[in-house]
Tab-separated table of C-alpha atoms in Angstrom:
chain	number	residue	atom	x	y	z
A	476	MET	CA	-41.531	46.033	25.859
A	477	SER	CA	-43.955	44.054	27.998
A	478	SER	CA	-42.743	41.428	30.456
A	479	SER	CA	-44.650	38.710	28.569
A	480	THR	CA	-42.875	39.628	25.320
A	481	ALA	CA	-39.488	39.571	27.047
A	482	VAL	CA	-40.188	36.151	28.542
A	483	SER	CA	-41.332	34.898	25.142
A	484	LYS	CA	-38.071	36.051	23.514
A	485	GLN	CA	-36.001	34.432	26.230
A	486	VAL	CA	-37.780	31.138	25.669
A	487	ASN	CA	-37.304	31.408	21.919
A	488	ASN	CA	-33.614	32.191	22.364
A	489	ARG	CA	-33.192	29.091	24.516
A	490	ASP	CA	-34.848	27.047	21.774
A	491	ILE	CA	-32.271	28.166	19.195
A	492	PRO	CA	-29.330	25.719	19.216
A	493	ALA	CA	-25.893	27.228	19.736
A	494	ALA	CA	-23.720	27.479	16.641
A	495	LYS	CA	-21.350	24.552	16.287
A	496	PRO	CA	-17.684	25.436	16.557
A	497	SER	CA	-15.950	25.591	13.191
A	498	LEU	CA	-13.466	22.968	12.054
A	499	TRP	CA	-10.666	25.492	12.543
A	500	LYS	CA	-11.600	26.096	16.194
A	501	LYS	CA	-11.812	22.376	16.789
A	502	LEU	CA	-8.357	21.860	15.286
A	503	GLY	CA	-6.795	24.844	17.005
A	504	ASN	CA	-4.574	27.527	15.538
A	505	ILE	CA	-3.584	26.662	11.964
A	506	HIS	CA	-0.170	28.280	12.391
A	507	LEU	CA	0.640	26.032	15.335
A	508	LEU	CA	-0.513	23.018	13.322
A	509	LEU	CA	1.732	24.005	10.413
A	510	LEU	CA	4.651	24.238	12.822
A	511	THR	CA	3.985	20.634	13.849
A	512	VAL	CA	4.183	19.680	10.164
A	513	THR	CA	7.656	21.213	9.882
A	514	ILE	CA	8.683	19.193	12.939
A	515	PHE	CA	7.403	15.946	11.419
A	516	TRP	CA	8.877	16.581	7.971
A	517	GLY	CA	12.152	17.790	9.444
A	518	THR	CA	12.511	14.750	11.706
A	519	SER	CA	11.453	12.305	8.984
A	520	TYR	CA	15.101	11.880	7.940
A	521	VAL	CA	16.083	10.788	11.451
A	522	ALA	CA	13.073	8.450	11.654
A	523	ALA	CA	14.056	6.928	8.307
A	524	LYS	CA	17.622	6.305	9.476
A	525	ILE	CA	16.237	4.606	12.599
A	526	GLY	CA	13.989	2.430	10.434
A	527	MET	CA	16.921	1.447	8.229
A	528	HIS	CA	18.837	-0.040	11.148
A	529	GLU	CA	16.903	-3.241	10.426
A	530	LEU	CA	15.151	-2.621	7.107
A	531	LEU	CA	16.591	-2.119	3.640
A	532	PRO	CA	15.701	1.274	2.102
A	533	LEU	CA	13.178	-0.180	-0.336
A	534	ASN	CA	11.500	-2.234	2.376
A	535	LEU	CA	11.149	0.780	4.676
A	536	ALA	CA	9.515	2.681	1.816
A	537	ILE	CA	7.122	-0.217	1.241
A	538	ILE	CA	5.936	-0.535	4.839
A	539	ARG	CA	5.606	3.261	5.235
A	540	PHE	CA	3.515	3.817	2.141
A	541	VAL	CA	1.356	0.724	2.446
A	542	ILE	CA	0.281	1.982	5.882
A	543	ALA	CA	-0.179	5.523	4.517
A	544	ALA	CA	-2.140	4.260	1.499
A	545	VAL	CA	-4.563	2.345	3.726
A	546	LEU	CA	-5.174	5.456	5.856
A	547	PHE	CA	-5.563	7.677	2.800
A	548	GLY	CA	-7.989	5.136	1.342
A	549	LEU	CA	-10.141	5.231	4.471
A	550	ILE	CA	-10.261	9.033	4.319
A	551	LEU	CA	-11.276	8.929	0.649
A	552	LEU	CA	-14.088	6.518	1.523
A	553	VAL	CA	-15.403	9.037	4.039
A	554	LYS	CA	-15.196	11.845	1.482
A	555	ARG	CA	-16.963	9.692	-1.149
A	556	GLY	CA	-18.336	11.906	-3.916
A	557	SER	CA	-15.640	14.584	-3.734
A	558	ALA	CA	-12.950	11.899	-3.898
A	559	ARG	CA	-14.051	10.191	-7.120
A	560	LEU	CA	-11.298	9.646	-9.675
A	561	ASP	CA	-11.885	10.125	-13.396
A	562	THR	CA	-10.621	6.990	-15.168
A	563	LYS	CA	-8.964	9.040	-17.905
A	564	ASP	CA	-6.677	10.508	-15.230
A	565	LEU	CA	-5.369	7.084	-14.169
A	566	PRO	CA	-2.188	7.291	-16.328
A	567	ARG	CA	-1.313	10.670	-14.778
A	568	PHE	CA	-1.724	9.406	-11.228
A	569	CYS	CA	0.235	6.250	-12.032
A	570	LEU	CA	3.136	8.331	-13.384
A	571	LEU	CA	3.081	10.757	-10.458
A	572	GLY	CA	2.781	7.935	-7.919
A	573	PHE	CA	5.712	6.046	-9.426
A	574	PHE	CA	8.073	9.013	-9.525
A	575	ALA	CA	6.935	10.857	-6.359
A	576	ILE	CA	6.621	7.787	-4.111
A	577	THR	CA	8.027	4.534	-5.538
A	578	LEU	CA	11.241	5.851	-7.105
A	579	TYR	CA	11.626	9.037	-5.077
A	580	PHE	CA	11.688	7.450	-1.635
A	581	HIS	CA	13.789	4.481	-2.673
A	582	ILE	CA	16.449	6.968	-3.814
A	583	GLN	CA	16.011	9.117	-0.697
A	584	TYR	CA	16.314	6.255	1.771
A	585	THR	CA	19.311	4.844	-0.112
A	586	GLY	CA	20.934	8.275	-0.009
A	587	LEU	CA	20.320	8.560	3.734
A	588	GLN	CA	22.503	5.485	4.265
A	589	TYR	CA	25.485	7.464	2.973
A	590	THR	CA	24.882	10.945	4.368
A	591	THR	CA	23.621	12.652	7.498
A	592	SER	CA	20.060	13.691	8.176
A	593	THR	CA	21.368	17.257	8.562
A	594	ASN	CA	22.824	17.284	5.042
A	595	ALA	CA	19.668	15.685	3.643
A	596	GLY	CA	17.402	18.327	5.164
A	597	LEU	CA	19.550	21.201	3.952
A	598	ILE	CA	19.972	19.855	0.419
A	599	MET	CA	16.281	19.043	0.039
A	600	ALA	CA	15.523	22.672	0.878
A	601	THR	CA	16.742	23.563	-2.620
A	602	ALA	CA	13.866	21.765	-4.377
A	603	PRO	CA	11.981	25.055	-5.016
A	604	VAL	CA	15.111	26.394	-6.752
A	605	PHE	CA	15.043	23.511	-9.216
A	606	ALA	CA	11.326	24.100	-9.738
A	607	ALA	CA	12.139	27.685	-10.689
A	608	LEU	CA	14.884	26.452	-13.015
A	609	PHE	CA	12.480	24.080	-14.757
A	610	CYS	CA	10.102	26.977	-15.250
A	611	LEU	CA	12.879	29.051	-16.754
A	612	LEU	CA	14.075	26.264	-19.050
A	613	THR	CA	10.573	25.607	-20.348
A	614	LYS	CA	10.157	29.364	-20.873
A	615	LYS	CA	7.069	29.546	-18.700
A	616	GLU	CA	8.507	32.674	-17.165
A	617	THR	CA	11.314	35.127	-17.899
A	618	VAL	CA	14.673	34.981	-16.166
A	619	SER	CA	14.735	37.712	-13.534
A	620	ARG	CA	17.800	38.993	-11.742
A	621	CYS	CA	16.153	38.009	-8.468
A	622	SER	CA	15.747	34.393	-9.619
A	623	LEU	CA	19.314	34.160	-10.914
A	624	LEU	CA	20.660	35.607	-7.674
A	625	GLY	CA	18.637	33.197	-5.525
A	626	ILE	CA	19.599	30.163	-7.620
A	627	SER	CA	23.286	31.108	-7.452
A	628	ILE	CA	23.218	31.628	-3.676
A	629	ALA	CA	21.371	28.337	-3.042
A	630	PHE	CA	23.724	26.414	-5.348
A	631	PHE	CA	26.763	27.804	-3.562
A	632	GLY	CA	25.207	26.901	-0.220
A	633	VAL	CA	24.645	23.278	-1.273
A	634	VAL	CA	28.236	23.050	-2.562
A	635	LEU	CA	29.488	24.237	0.842
A	636	VAL	CA	27.397	21.599	2.649
A	637	ILE	CA	28.556	18.772	0.375
A	638	THR	CA	32.252	19.701	0.165
A	639	GLN	CA	32.618	21.119	3.693
A	640	GLY	CA	34.662	23.922	2.167
A	641	GLN	CA	37.105	21.558	0.448
A	642	LEU	CA	36.204	22.106	-3.208
A	643	SER	CA	39.299	20.246	-4.448
A	644	GLY	CA	38.249	17.108	-2.576
A	645	LEU	CA	34.636	17.020	-3.732
A	646	PHE	CA	34.630	13.346	-4.742
A	647	GLN	CA	36.639	12.288	-1.707
A	648	GLN	CA	34.039	13.454	0.802
A	649	ARG	CA	32.522	10.672	2.908
A	650	THR	CA	28.963	11.772	2.191
A	651	VAL	CA	29.267	12.659	-1.492
A	652	LEU	CA	27.288	9.626	-2.724
A	653	GLY	CA	24.443	10.200	-0.271
A	654	ASP	CA	24.468	13.949	-0.875
A	655	SER	CA	24.291	13.385	-4.638
A	656	LEU	CA	21.298	11.068	-4.285
A	657	ILE	CA	19.504	13.584	-2.049
A	658	LEU	CA	20.277	16.315	-4.594
A	659	LEU	CA	18.706	14.087	-7.249
A	660	ASN	CA	15.729	13.818	-4.893
A	661	ALA	CA	15.419	17.600	-4.828
A	662	VAL	CA	15.386	17.671	-8.642
A	663	MET	CA	12.744	14.923	-8.747
A	664	TRP	CA	10.561	16.753	-6.229
A	665	ALA	CA	10.800	19.917	-8.320
A	666	TRP	CA	9.674	17.960	-11.380
A	667	PHE	CA	6.803	16.433	-9.420
A	668	THR	CA	5.755	19.843	-8.101
A	669	LEU	CA	5.321	21.148	-11.639
A	670	LYS	CA	3.796	17.981	-13.108
A	671	SER	CA	1.301	17.615	-10.265
A	672	LYS	CA	-0.360	20.837	-11.411
A	673	THR	CA	-2.059	18.766	-14.137
A	674	VAL	CA	-4.149	17.026	-11.462
A	675	LEU	CA	-4.226	19.769	-8.818
A	676	ASP	CA	-6.143	21.993	-11.235
A	677	LYS	CA	-8.904	19.388	-11.335
A	678	TYR	CA	-8.915	17.709	-7.920
A	679	ASN	CA	-8.882	18.844	-4.312
A	680	PRO	CA	-5.143	18.942	-3.416
A	681	PHE	CA	-5.473	16.539	-0.486
A	682	VAL	CA	-7.473	14.085	-2.613
A	683	ALA	CA	-4.869	14.295	-5.368
A	684	MET	CA	-2.010	13.629	-2.944
A	685	ALA	CA	-3.955	10.735	-1.437
A	686	TYR	CA	-4.222	9.069	-4.849
A	687	VAL	CA	-0.546	9.740	-5.571
A	688	HIS	CA	0.346	7.912	-2.335
A	689	ILE	CA	-2.027	5.041	-3.118
A	690	PHE	CA	-0.666	4.465	-6.626
A	691	GLY	CA	2.898	4.817	-5.377
A	692	ALA	CA	2.221	2.135	-2.761
A	693	ILE	CA	0.677	-0.150	-5.397
A	694	PHE	CA	3.895	-0.006	-7.438
A	695	LEU	CA	5.945	-0.735	-4.316
A	696	LEU	CA	3.844	-3.660	-3.082
A	697	PRO	CA	5.171	-6.390	-5.448
A	698	PHE	CA	8.716	-5.790	-4.159
A	699	ALA	CA	7.534	-6.783	-0.688
A	700	PHE	CA	7.293	-10.401	-1.859
A	701	VAL	CA	9.463	-10.699	-4.993
A	702	PRO	CA	13.277	-10.444	-4.732
A	703	SER	CA	14.885	-7.817	-6.964
A	704	VAL	CA	18.162	-6.041	-7.655
A	705	PHE	CA	16.886	-3.162	-5.502
A	706	ALA	CA	16.806	-5.187	-2.264
A	707	GLU	CA	18.707	-8.358	-1.461
A	708	LYS	CA	15.949	-9.341	0.980
A	709	THR	CA	12.233	-8.730	0.597
A	710	LEU	CA	10.096	-7.062	3.227
A	711	TRP	CA	8.323	-10.384	3.728
A	712	GLN	CA	11.689	-11.929	4.693
A	713	GLN	CA	12.743	-9.063	6.963
A	714	LEU	CA	9.393	-8.424	8.648
A	715	PRO	CA	9.501	-11.250	11.252
A	716	ALA	CA	12.834	-10.008	12.625
A	717	ILE	CA	12.145	-6.283	12.975
A	718	SER	CA	11.881	-4.710	16.408
A	719	ALA	CA	9.136	-2.533	17.836
A	720	THR	CA	11.399	0.510	17.377
A	721	THR	CA	11.664	-0.058	13.633
A	722	LEU	CA	7.936	-0.627	13.322
A	723	LEU	CA	7.222	2.552	15.284
A	724	ALA	CA	9.567	4.489	12.983
A	725	ALA	CA	7.634	3.240	9.947
A	726	VAL	CA	4.282	4.077	11.565
A	727	TYR	CA	5.602	7.534	12.522
A	728	LEU	CA	6.594	8.180	8.900
A	729	ALA	CA	3.265	6.934	7.564
A	730	VAL	CA	0.860	8.515	10.049
A	731	PHE	CA	2.542	11.788	10.944
A	732	CYS	CA	4.872	12.551	8.022
A	733	SER	CA	2.461	11.454	5.282
A	734	VAL	CA	-1.219	11.436	6.230
A	735	TYR	CA	-1.326	14.006	9.043
A	736	SER	CA	1.185	16.407	7.488
A	737	TYR	CA	-0.488	16.462	4.075
A	738	PHE	CA	-3.870	16.900	5.708
A	739	VAL	CA	-2.724	19.909	7.764
A	740	TRP	CA	-0.670	21.331	4.875
A	741	TYR	CA	-3.692	21.563	2.630
A	742	LEU	CA	-5.864	22.831	5.480
A	743	GLY	CA	-3.289	25.590	5.735
A	744	ILE	CA	-3.534	26.337	2.020
A	745	ALA	CA	-7.316	26.561	2.319
A	746	ARG	CA	-7.180	28.707	5.461
A	747	ILE	CA	-4.289	31.148	4.958
A	748	GLY	CA	-3.340	30.617	1.315
A	749	ALA	CA	-0.560	28.799	-0.545
A	750	VAL	CA	2.058	31.538	-0.242
A	751	LYS	CA	1.858	31.898	3.541
A	752	THR	CA	1.693	28.127	3.975
A	753	ALA	CA	4.742	27.593	1.750
A	754	THR	CA	6.866	29.839	3.969
A	755	TYR	CA	6.679	27.183	6.688
A	756	SER	CA	8.754	24.851	4.494
A	757	TYR	CA	11.786	26.972	5.392
A	758	PHE	CA	11.625	25.519	8.894
A	759	ASN	CA	12.072	21.944	7.592
A	760	PRO	CA	15.883	21.998	7.202
A	761	ILE	CA	16.231	23.692	10.586
A	762	MET	CA	14.221	20.910	12.226
A	763	ALA	CA	16.202	18.291	10.302
A	764	THR	CA	19.463	19.807	11.505
A	765	LEU	CA	18.358	19.965	15.145
A	766	ALA	CA	17.058	16.382	15.019
A	767	GLY	CA	20.250	15.105	13.414
A	768	VAL	CA	22.430	16.794	16.015
A	769	ALA	CA	20.238	15.666	18.934
A	770	VAL	CA	19.685	12.034	17.914
A	771	TYR	CA	22.748	11.083	15.864
A	772	GLY	CA	25.250	13.696	16.972
A	773	ASP	CA	25.636	14.986	13.408
A	774	LEU	CA	28.623	17.294	13.177
A	775	LEU	CA	27.378	20.849	12.757
A	776	THR	CA	30.406	22.523	11.166
A	777	ILE	CA	30.690	26.152	10.172
A	778	TYR	CA	30.381	25.056	6.526
A	779	THR	CA	27.184	23.115	7.228
A	780	GLY	CA	25.678	26.073	9.074
A	781	LEU	CA	26.774	28.699	6.540
A	782	GLY	CA	25.854	26.516	3.567
A	783	GLY	CA	22.458	25.753	5.044
A	784	LEU	CA	21.714	29.420	5.650
A	785	LEU	CA	22.774	30.287	2.104
A	786	ALA	CA	20.613	27.493	0.667
A	787	ILE	CA	17.538	28.648	2.580
A	788	ALA	CA	18.214	32.301	1.697
A	789	GLY	CA	18.614	31.379	-1.961
A	790	VAL	CA	15.345	29.451	-1.969
A	791	TYR	CA	13.559	32.376	-0.351
A	792	ILE	CA	14.944	34.892	-2.864
A	793	THR	CA	14.128	32.619	-5.814
A	794	ASN	CA	10.529	32.284	-4.666
A	795	GLN	CA	9.788	35.985	-4.477
A	796	LYS	CA	6.850	36.076	-6.897
A	797	LYS	CA	5.825	38.837	-9.238
A	798	ALA	CA	2.198	39.742	-9.710
A	799	ASP	CA	2.264	38.811	-13.416
A	800	ARG	CA	3.945	35.484	-12.923
A	801	SER	CA	2.846	32.685	-15.229
A	802	PRO	CA	0.158	30.447	-13.631
A	803	GLY	CA	2.139	27.413	-14.760
A	804	CYS	CA	4.826	27.995	-12.156
A	805	ARG	CA	3.778	28.564	-8.574
C-alpha cells in the first residue's frame, strides 16, 4: 500500500462520523434501572402514608395521577404518530383507567390507613396468583399441580401475615380491614393484568399504560372540586393547607412510581424480555418491608417474615410457565 493511499484512507476515516451511543448505553445497565423500579414501587406505600398525613386517600390519588397524566401526555406528544389512539378503543381505555387507577388507588390508599406498608407490600405480591386463578377459572389453561401448589403456599403466606399466626382471632386483628382492602387490590390488579391484554396486543405497552393513567386521572378530576361520599373534603379545599412534604410525596409517586417506573419497566421488556423483567417484581415486597421498618418502625414479626417468604415463593411457583401455555395468560 502506497503512503498516499494510506493518507487518503486516514482522511476518509476522519470524515466518517462516530456511531452515536445507543439508548441503552445512554441509560446505563437495564438491570440496575429495573432495580431502581423495585425501590420506587416498594417504597410507594410509605410515600402514600406520608402523603395521607394531610390528604384524604382520594385526594392523594387525584394529585398523584393528575401530575402523572400531564407527564404522560407530554411524552405522547413527543411520540406523536406511534401514540395515536383509535377512537373505537376509547371504551376499553375508559374501563381500564377507571378500574386500574380511579377505583384501584382509592381502595389502596384507604387500605393503607388501616394497615402497615409492610403488610401491603407482601399482600400485593400475590396479585400474579390471582391472575393465574382467573386463567384457571376461565379455562384458558389447565390446572397443573405446580399452579395449585403455588396458589396454596401463597394463600397460606397471606393468611399468616394478616392473622399473625392467630387464626382464631382473624377478625380481631388491628389491620384486618386494611389487609382486606389491599387483598381486594391484588385481585383487581390481577383482573386488570388480564383485561389489559386487549389493548397491549394492539398498542405499544408504554403508550397503552400512558392512556390508562390519563383516563384514570380524568375520572378522578371531578372529585377534586365536587364533594362526595368518598371524601369529606375535596382536594381543592385541602390543597392550600398541605405542606411541602406532602406535595413532595405526591410528586414522588407521580414522577418516579408512575412515569419513570413504567417507562423503565417497558424498556426492560423490550431489552431483556417480559419473563426476565417480571422476576424483578419479587423484590417489591422486600423493598416495601425494609421501607416500612426504616421509616415507620413497622413490626417485623416472625409471622410477617415467614408469611412474606411463603407468599413470594408461592407466586414464583405459580408463575413457572410451560412452553405450551395459552397466549391469553402470561
